[in-house]
PDB file of C-alpha atoms in Angstrom:
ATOM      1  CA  UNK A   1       0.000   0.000   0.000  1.00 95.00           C
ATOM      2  CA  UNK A   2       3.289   2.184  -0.603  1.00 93.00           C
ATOM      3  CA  UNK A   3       2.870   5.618   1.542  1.00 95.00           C
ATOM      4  CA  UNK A   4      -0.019   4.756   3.359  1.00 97.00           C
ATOM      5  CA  UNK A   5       2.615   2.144   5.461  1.00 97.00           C
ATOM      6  CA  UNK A   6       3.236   5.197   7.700  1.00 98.00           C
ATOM      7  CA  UNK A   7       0.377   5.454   9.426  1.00 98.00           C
ATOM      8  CA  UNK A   8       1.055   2.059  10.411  1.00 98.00           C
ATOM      9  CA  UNK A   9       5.030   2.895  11.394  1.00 98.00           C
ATOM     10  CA  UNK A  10       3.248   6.289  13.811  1.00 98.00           C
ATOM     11  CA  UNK A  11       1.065   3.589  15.527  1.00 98.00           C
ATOM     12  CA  UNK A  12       3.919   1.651  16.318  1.00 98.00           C
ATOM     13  CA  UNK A  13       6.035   4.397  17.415  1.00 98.00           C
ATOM     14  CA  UNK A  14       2.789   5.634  19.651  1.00 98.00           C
ATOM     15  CA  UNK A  15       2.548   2.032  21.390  1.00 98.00           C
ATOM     16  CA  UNK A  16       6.038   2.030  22.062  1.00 98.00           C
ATOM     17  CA  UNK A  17       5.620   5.559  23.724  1.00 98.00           C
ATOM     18  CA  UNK A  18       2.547   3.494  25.734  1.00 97.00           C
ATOM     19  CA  UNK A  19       4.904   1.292  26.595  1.00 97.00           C
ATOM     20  CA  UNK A  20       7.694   3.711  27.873  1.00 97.00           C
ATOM     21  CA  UNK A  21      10.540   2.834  25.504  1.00 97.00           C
ATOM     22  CA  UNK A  22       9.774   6.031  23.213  1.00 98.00           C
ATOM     23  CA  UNK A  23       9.494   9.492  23.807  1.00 98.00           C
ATOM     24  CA  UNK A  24       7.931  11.496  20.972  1.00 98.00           C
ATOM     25  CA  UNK A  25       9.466  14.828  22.022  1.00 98.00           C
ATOM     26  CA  UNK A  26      13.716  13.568  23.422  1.00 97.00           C
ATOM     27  CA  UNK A  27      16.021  14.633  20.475  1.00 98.00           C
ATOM     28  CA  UNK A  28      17.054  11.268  18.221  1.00 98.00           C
ATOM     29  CA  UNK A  29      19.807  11.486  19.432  1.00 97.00           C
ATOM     30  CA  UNK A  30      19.309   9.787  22.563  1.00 97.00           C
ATOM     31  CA  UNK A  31      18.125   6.826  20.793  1.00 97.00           C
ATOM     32  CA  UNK A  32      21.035   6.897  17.639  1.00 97.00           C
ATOM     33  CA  UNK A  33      23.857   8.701  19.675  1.00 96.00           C
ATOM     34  CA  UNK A  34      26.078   8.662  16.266  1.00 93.00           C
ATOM     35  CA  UNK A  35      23.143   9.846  14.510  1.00 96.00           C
ATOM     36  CA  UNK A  36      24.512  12.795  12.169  1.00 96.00           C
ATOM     37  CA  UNK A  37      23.366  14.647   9.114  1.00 97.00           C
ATOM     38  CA  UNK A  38      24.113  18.053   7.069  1.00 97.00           C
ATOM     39  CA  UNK A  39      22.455  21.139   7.638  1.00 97.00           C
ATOM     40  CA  UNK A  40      23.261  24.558   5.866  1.00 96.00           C
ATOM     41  CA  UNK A  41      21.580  26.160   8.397  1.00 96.00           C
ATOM     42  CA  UNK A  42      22.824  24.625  12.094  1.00 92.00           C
ATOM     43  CA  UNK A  43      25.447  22.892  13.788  1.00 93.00           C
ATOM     44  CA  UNK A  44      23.939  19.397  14.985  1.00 95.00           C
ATOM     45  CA  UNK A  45      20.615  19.502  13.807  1.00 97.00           C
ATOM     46  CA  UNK A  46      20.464  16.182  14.635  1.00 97.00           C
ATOM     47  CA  UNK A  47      20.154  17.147  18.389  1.00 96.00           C
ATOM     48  CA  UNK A  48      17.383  19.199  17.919  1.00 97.00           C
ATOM     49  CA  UNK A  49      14.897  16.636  15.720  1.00 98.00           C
ATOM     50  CA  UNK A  50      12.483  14.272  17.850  1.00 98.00           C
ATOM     51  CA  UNK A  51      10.213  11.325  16.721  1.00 98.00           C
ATOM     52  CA  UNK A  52       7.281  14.000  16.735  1.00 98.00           C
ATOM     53  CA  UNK A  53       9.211  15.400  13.660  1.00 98.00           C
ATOM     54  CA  UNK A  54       9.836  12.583  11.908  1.00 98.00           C
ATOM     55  CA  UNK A  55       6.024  11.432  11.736  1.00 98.00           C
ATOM     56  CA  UNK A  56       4.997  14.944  10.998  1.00 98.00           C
ATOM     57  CA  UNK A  57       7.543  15.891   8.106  1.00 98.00           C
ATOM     58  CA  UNK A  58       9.185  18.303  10.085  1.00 97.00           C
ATOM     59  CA  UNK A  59      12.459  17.098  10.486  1.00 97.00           C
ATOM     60  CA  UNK A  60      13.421  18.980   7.444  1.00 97.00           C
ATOM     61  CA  UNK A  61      14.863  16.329   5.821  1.00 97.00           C
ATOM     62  CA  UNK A  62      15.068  15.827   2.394  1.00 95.00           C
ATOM     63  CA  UNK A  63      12.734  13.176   0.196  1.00 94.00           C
ATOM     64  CA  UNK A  64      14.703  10.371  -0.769  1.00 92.00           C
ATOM     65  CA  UNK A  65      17.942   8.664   0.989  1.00 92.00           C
ATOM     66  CA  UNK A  66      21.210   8.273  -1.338  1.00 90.00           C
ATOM     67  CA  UNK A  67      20.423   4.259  -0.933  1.00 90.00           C
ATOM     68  CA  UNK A  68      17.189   2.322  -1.583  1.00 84.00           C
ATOM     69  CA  UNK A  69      15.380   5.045  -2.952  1.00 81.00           C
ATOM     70  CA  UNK A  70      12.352   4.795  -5.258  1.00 78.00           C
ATOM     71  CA  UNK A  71      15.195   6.420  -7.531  1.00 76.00           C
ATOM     72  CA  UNK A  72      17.921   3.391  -6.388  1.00 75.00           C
ATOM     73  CA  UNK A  73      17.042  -0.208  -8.536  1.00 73.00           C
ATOM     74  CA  UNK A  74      20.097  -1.549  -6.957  1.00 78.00           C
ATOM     75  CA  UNK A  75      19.206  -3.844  -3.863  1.00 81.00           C
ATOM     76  CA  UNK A  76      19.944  -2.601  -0.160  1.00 87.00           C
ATOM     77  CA  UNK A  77      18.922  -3.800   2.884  1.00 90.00           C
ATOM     78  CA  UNK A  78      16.587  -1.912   4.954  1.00 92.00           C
ATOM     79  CA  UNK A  79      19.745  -0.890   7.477  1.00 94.00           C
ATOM     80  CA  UNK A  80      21.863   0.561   4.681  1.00 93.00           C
ATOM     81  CA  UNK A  81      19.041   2.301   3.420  1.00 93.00           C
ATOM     82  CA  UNK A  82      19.171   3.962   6.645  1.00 95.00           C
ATOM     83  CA  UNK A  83      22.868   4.010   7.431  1.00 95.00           C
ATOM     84  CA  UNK A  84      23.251   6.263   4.175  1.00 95.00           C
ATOM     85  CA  UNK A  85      21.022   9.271   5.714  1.00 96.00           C
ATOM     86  CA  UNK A  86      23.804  11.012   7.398  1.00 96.00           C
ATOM     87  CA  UNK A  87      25.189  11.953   4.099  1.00 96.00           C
ATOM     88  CA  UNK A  88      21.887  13.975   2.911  1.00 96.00           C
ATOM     89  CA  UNK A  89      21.652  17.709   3.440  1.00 97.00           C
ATOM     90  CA  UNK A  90      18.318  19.025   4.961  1.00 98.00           C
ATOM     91  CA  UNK A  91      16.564  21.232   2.542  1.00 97.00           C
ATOM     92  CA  UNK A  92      15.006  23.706   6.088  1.00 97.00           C
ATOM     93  CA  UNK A  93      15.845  24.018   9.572  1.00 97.00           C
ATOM     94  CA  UNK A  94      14.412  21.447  11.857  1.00 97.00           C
ATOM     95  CA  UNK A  95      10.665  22.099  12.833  1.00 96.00           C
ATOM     96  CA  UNK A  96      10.498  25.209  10.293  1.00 96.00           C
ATOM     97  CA  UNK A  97       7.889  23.798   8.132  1.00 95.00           C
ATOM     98  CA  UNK A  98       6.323  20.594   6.281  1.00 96.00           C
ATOM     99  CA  UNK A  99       8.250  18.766   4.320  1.00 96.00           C
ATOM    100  CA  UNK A 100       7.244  15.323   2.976  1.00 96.00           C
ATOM    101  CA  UNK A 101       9.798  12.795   3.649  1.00 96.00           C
ATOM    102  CA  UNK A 102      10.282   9.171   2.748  1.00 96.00           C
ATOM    103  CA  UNK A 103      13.597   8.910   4.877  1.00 95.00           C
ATOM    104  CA  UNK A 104      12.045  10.591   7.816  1.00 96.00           C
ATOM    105  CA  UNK A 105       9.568   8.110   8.421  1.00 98.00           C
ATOM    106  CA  UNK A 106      12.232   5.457   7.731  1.00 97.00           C
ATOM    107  CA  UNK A 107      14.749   6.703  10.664  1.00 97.00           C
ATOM    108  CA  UNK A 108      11.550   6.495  12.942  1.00 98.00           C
ATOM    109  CA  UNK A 109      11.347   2.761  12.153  1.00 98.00           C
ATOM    110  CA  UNK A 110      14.954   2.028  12.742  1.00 98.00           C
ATOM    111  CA  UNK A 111      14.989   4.220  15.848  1.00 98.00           C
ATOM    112  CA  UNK A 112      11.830   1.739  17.137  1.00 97.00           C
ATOM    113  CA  UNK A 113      13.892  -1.457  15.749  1.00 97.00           C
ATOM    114  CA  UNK A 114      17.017  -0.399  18.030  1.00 97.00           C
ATOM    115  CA  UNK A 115      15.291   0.553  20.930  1.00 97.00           C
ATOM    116  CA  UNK A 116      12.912  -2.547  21.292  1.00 96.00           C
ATOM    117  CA  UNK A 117      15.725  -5.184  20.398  1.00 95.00           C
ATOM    118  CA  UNK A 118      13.302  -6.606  17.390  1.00 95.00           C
ATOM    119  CA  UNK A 119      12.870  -6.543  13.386  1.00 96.00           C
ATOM    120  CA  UNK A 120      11.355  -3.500  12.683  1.00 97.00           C
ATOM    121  CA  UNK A 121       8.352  -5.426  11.114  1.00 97.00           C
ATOM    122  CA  UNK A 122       8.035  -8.097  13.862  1.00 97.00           C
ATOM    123  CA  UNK A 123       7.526  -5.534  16.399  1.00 98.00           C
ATOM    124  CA  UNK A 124       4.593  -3.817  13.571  1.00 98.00           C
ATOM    125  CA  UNK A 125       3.227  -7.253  13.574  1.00 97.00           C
ATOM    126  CA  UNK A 126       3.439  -7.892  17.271  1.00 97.00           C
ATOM    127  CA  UNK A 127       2.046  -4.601  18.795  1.00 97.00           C
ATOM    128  CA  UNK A 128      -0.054  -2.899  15.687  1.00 98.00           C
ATOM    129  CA  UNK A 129      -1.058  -5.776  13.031  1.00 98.00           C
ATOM    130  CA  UNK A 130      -2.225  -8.380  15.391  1.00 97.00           C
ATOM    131  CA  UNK A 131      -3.602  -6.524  18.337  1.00 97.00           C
ATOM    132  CA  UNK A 132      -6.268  -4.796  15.164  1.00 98.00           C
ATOM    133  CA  UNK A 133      -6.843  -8.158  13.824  1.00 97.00           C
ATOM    134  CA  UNK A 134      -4.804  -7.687  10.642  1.00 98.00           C
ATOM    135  CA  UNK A 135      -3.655 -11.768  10.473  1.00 95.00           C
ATOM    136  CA  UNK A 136      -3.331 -11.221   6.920  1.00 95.00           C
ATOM    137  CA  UNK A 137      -1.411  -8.230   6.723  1.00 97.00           C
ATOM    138  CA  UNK A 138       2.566  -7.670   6.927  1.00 96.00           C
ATOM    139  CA  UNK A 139       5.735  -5.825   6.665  1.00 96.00           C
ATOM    140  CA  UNK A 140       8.275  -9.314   7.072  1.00 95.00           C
ATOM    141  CA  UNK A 141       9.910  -9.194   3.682  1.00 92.00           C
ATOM    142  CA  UNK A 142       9.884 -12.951   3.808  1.00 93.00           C
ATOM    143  CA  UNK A 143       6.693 -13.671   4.437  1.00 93.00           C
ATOM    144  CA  UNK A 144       5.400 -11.167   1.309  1.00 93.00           C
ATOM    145  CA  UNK A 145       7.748 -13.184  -0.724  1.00 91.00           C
ATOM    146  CA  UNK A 146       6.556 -16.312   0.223  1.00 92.00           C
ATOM    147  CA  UNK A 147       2.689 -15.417  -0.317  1.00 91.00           C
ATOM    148  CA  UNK A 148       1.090 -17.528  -3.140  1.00 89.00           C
ATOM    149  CA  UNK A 149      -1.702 -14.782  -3.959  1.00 89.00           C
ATOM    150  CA  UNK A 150       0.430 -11.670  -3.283  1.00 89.00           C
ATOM    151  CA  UNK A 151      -1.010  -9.085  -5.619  1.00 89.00           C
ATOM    152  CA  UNK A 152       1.360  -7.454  -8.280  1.00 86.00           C
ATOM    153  CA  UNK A 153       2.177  -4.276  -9.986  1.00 85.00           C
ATOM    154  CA  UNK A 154       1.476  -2.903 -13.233  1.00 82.00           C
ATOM    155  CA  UNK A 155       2.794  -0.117 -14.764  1.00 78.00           C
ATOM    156  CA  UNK A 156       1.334   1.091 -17.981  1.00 67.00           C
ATOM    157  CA  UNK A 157       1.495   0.430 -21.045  1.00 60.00           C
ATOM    158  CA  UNK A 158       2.058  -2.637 -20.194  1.00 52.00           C
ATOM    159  CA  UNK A 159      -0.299  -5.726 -18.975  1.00 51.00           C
ATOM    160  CA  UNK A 160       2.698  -7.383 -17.988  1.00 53.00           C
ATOM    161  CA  UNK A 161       4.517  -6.675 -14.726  1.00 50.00           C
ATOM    162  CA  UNK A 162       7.872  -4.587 -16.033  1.00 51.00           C
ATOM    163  CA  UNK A 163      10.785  -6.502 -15.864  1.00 50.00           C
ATOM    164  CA  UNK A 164      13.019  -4.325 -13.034  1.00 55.00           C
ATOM    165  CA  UNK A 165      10.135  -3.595 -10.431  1.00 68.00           C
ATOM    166  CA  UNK A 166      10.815  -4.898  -7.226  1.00 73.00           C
ATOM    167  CA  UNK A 167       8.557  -6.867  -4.766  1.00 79.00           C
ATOM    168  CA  UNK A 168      10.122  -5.474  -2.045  1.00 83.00           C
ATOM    169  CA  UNK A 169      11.994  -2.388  -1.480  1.00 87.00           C
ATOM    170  CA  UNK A 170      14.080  -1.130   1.728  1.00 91.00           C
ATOM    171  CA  UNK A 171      12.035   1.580   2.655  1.00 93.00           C
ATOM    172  CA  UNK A 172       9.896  -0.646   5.102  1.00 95.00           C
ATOM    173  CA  UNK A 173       8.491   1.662   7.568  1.00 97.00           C
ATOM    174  CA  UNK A 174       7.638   4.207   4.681  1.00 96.00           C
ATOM    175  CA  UNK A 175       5.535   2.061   2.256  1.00 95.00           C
ATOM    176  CA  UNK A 176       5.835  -1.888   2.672  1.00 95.00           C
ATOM    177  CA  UNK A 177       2.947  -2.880   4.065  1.00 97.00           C
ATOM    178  CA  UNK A 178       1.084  -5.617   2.373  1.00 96.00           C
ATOM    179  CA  UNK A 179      -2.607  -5.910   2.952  1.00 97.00           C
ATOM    180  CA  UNK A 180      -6.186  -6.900   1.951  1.00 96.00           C
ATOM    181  CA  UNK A 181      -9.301  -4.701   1.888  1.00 96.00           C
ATOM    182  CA  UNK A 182     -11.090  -6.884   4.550  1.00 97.00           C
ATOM    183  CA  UNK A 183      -7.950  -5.998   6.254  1.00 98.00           C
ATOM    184  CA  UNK A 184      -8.282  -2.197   5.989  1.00 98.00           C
ATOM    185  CA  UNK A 185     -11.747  -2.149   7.404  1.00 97.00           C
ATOM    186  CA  UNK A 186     -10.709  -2.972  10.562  1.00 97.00           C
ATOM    187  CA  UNK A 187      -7.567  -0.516  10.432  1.00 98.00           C
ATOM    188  CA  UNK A 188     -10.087   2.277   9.801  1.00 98.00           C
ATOM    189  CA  UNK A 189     -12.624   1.076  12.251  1.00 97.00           C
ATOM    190  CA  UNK A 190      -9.443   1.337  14.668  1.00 97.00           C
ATOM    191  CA  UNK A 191      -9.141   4.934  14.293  1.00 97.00           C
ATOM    192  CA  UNK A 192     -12.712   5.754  13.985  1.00 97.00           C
ATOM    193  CA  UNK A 193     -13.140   4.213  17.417  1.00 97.00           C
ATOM    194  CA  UNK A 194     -10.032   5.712  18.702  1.00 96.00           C
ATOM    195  CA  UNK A 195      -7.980   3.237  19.218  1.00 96.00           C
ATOM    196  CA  UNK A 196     -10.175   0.524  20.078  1.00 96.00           C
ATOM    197  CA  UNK A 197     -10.386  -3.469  18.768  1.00 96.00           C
ATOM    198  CA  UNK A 198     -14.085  -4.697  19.840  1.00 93.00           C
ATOM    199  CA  UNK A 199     -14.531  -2.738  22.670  1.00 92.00           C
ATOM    200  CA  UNK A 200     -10.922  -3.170  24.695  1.00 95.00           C
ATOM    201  CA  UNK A 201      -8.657  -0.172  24.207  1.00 96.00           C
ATOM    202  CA  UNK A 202      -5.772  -1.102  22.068  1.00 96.00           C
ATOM    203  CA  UNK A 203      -3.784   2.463  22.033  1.00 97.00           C
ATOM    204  CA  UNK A 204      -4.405   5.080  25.037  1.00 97.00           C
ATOM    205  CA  UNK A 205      -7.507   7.118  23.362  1.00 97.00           C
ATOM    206  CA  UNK A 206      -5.164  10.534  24.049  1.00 97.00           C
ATOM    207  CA  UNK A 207      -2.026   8.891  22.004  1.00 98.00           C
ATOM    208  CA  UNK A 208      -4.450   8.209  18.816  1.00 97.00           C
ATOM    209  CA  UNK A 209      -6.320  12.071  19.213  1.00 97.00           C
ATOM    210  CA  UNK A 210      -2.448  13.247  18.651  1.00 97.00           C
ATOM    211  CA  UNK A 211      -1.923  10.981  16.143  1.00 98.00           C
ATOM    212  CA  UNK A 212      -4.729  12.101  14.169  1.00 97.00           C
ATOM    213  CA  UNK A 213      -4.536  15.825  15.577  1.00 96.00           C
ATOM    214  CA  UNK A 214      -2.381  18.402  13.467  1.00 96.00           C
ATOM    215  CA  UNK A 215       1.013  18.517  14.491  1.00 96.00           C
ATOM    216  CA  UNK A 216       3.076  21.793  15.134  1.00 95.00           C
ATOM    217  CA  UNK A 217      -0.458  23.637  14.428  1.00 93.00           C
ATOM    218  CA  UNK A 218      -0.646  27.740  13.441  1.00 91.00           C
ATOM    219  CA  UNK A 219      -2.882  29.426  15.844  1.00 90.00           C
ATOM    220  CA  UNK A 220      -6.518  28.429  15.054  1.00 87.00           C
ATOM    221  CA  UNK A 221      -5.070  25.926  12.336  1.00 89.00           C
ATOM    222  CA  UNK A 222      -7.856  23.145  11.980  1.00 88.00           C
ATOM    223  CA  UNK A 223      -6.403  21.443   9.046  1.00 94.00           C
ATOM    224  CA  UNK A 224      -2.599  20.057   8.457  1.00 95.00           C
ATOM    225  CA  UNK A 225      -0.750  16.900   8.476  1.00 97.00           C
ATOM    226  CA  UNK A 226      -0.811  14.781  11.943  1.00 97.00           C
ATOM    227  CA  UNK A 227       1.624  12.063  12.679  1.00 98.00           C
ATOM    228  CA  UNK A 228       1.276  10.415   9.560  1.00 97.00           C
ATOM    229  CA  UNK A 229      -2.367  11.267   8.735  1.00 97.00           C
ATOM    230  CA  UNK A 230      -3.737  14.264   7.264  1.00 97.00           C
ATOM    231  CA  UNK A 231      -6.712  15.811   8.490  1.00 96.00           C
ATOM    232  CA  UNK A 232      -8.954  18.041   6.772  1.00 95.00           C
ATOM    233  CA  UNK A 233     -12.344  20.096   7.424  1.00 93.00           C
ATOM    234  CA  UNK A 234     -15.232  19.591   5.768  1.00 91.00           C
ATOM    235  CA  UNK A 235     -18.433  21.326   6.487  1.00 91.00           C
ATOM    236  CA  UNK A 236     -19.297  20.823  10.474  1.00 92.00           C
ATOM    237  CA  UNK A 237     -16.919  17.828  10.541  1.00 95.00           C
ATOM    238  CA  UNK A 238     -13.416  16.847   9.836  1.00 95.00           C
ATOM    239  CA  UNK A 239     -11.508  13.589   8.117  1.00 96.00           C
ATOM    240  CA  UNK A 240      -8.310  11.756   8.110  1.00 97.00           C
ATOM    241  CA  UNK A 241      -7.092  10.583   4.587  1.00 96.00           C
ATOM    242  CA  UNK A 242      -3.510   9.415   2.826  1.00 96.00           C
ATOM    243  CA  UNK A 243      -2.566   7.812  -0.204  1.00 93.00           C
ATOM    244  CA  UNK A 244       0.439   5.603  -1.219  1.00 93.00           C
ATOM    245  CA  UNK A 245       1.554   5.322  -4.519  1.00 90.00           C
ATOM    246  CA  UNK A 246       4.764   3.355  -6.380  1.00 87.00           C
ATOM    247  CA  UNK A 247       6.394   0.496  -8.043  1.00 85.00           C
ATOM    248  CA  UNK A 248       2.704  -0.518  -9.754  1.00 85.00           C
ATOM    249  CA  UNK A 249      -0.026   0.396  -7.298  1.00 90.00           C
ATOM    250  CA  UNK A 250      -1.952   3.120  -6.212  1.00 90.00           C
ATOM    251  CA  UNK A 251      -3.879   3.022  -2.942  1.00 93.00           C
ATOM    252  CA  UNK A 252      -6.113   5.838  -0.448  1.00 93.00           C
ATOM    253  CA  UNK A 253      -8.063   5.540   2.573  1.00 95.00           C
ATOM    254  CA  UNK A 254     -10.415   8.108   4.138  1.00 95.00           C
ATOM    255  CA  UNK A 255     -12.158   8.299   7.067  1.00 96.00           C
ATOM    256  CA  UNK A 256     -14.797  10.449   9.001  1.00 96.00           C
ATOM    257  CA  UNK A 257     -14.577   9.083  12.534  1.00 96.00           C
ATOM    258  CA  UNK A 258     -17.302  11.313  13.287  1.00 96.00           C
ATOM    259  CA  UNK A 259     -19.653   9.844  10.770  1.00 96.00           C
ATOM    260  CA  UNK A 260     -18.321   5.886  11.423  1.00 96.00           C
ATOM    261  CA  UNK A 261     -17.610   6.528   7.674  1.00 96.00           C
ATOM    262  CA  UNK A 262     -14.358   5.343   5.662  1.00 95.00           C
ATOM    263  CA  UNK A 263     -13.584   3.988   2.155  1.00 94.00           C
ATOM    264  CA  UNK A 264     -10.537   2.751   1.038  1.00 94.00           C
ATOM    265  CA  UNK A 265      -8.998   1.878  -2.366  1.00 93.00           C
ATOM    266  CA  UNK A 266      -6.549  -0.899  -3.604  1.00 93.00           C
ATOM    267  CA  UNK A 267      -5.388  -1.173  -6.608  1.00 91.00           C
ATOM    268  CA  UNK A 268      -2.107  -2.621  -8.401  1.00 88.00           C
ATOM    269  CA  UNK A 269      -1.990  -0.484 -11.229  1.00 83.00           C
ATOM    270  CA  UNK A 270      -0.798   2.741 -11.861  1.00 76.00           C
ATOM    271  CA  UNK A 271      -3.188   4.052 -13.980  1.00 72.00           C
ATOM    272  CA  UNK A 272      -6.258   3.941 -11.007  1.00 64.00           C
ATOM    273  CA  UNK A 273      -8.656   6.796 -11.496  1.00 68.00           C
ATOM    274  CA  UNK A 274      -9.317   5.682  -7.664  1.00 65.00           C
ATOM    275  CA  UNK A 275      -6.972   7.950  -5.792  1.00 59.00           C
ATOM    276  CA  UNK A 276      -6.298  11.388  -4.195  1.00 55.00           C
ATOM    277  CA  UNK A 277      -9.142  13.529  -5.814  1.00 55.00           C
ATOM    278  CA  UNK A 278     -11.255  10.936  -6.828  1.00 55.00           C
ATOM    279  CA  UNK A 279     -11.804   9.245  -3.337  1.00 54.00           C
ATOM    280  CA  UNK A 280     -12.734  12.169  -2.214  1.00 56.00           C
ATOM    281  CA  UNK A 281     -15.308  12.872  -4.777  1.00 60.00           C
ATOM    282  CA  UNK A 282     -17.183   9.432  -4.139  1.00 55.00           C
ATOM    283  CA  UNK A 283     -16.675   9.635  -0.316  1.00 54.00           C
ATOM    284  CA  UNK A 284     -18.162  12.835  -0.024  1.00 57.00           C
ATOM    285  CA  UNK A 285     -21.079  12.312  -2.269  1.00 55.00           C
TER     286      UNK A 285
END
């Protein structure tokens, strides 16, 4: 489901902070001491970032990491994807403004692999996939591999899958999640019901309001990116959306928790008229 994986790497970041091995506002650098990176702009910018700018795209990073890339076809692991971030130069200051980032949202995996002493997507499975009900869903590069009816990607003009596209890619906590729509239905009933699974609380009710809240918000700012959500205003009530998009599909999901209202699209072809806009248009209607 490409980008729409970080909502997923947040909610593991927030149960960690449940759980008291994350903070979402100590700089990185308590986690990834060595941690470094360039800045035109500061001395050790590195000390200043925190998880809580990393899931919000304000870190100031820059898109793509030098390794793994959607712009790399050579293969990397997911830990030299993220080892090669130190030698990127942040395009703003830390917490100056949004600033979508791929990388970002992969550092805040890593950070959550070293700190809890697990796979990155064993720990997703463990305390976000499985606690929802999502037995069908992953992140474990070896189990999407191994799946007999794993969907694949198309990329016009051709039918045919392109020879060259991978089936898995390092940036893991930034857009490999593999799912099902039966799947989704319960993720979005999750947040609609604030963090609940059948009635039991799954994720302290205030951690999921931040998630889905606006993050760094402008005075009287009602609209914005959250921690890996975006929310938006629509007459009297509001909704959460994002999209994911790459290597042959084309996903969205939105949801008015208000409403107990929330569609989301799959698709494994680049040429769906079912994204962004679109969804949207039929949700809203």
């Amino acid at each position: 489901i490409q980008s729409m994986s970080k909502s997923f790497t947040a909610l593991g970041v927030l149960m960690a902070v449940q759980d008291g091995v994350l903070d979402l506002d100590v700089p990185i650098t308590d986690y990834l001491p060595g941690f470094t990176v360039n800045s035109p702009f500061e001395e050790h910018p590195e000390s200043k970032m925190t998880l809580r700018h990393l899931l919000s795209h304000r870190a100031g990073f820059t898109h793509e990491a030098p390794l793994g890339s959607n712009y790399d076809d050579r293969p990397h692991s997911f830990e030299e994807h993220v080892l090669s971030i130190p030698s990127t130069w942040l395009r703003y200051p830390v917490g100056y403004r949004y600033s979508y980032s791929n990388l970002g949202i992969d550092l805040a995996g890593y950070i959550l692999q070293e700190k809890t002493g697990m796979p990155f997507w064993e720990y997703i499975e463990k305390k976000v996939l499985n606690p929802i009900g999502m037995i069908q869903s992953s992140m474990d590069p070896e189990k999407i591999l191994n799946c007999p009816n794993r969907a694949t990607g198309h990329v016009a003009p051709s039918s045919e899958v392109p020879c060259g596209i991978p089936v898995i890619v390092p940036m893991i906590p930034a857009g490999g999640v593999y799912t099902n729509i039966a799947d989704m239905a319960k993720y979005l009933r999750f947040h609609i019901n604030k963090g609940e699974v059948e009635g039991r609380a799954i994720l302290d009710r205030k951690l999921v309001e931040e998630m889905q809240a606006v993050a760094f918000p402008e005075k009287r700012q009602k609209a914005g990116y959250g921690l890996c959500l975006e929310r938006g205003r629509i007459g009297k009530t509001y909704y959460l959306q994002h999209g994911g998009g790459g290597y042959g599909f084309i996903t969205s999901m939105c949801m008015y928790p208000e409403l107990k209202l929330g569609v989301v699209t799959l698709t494994n072809s680049q040429m769906s008229h079912l994204t962004g806009g679109k969804i949207m248009e039929v949700i809203n209607t």
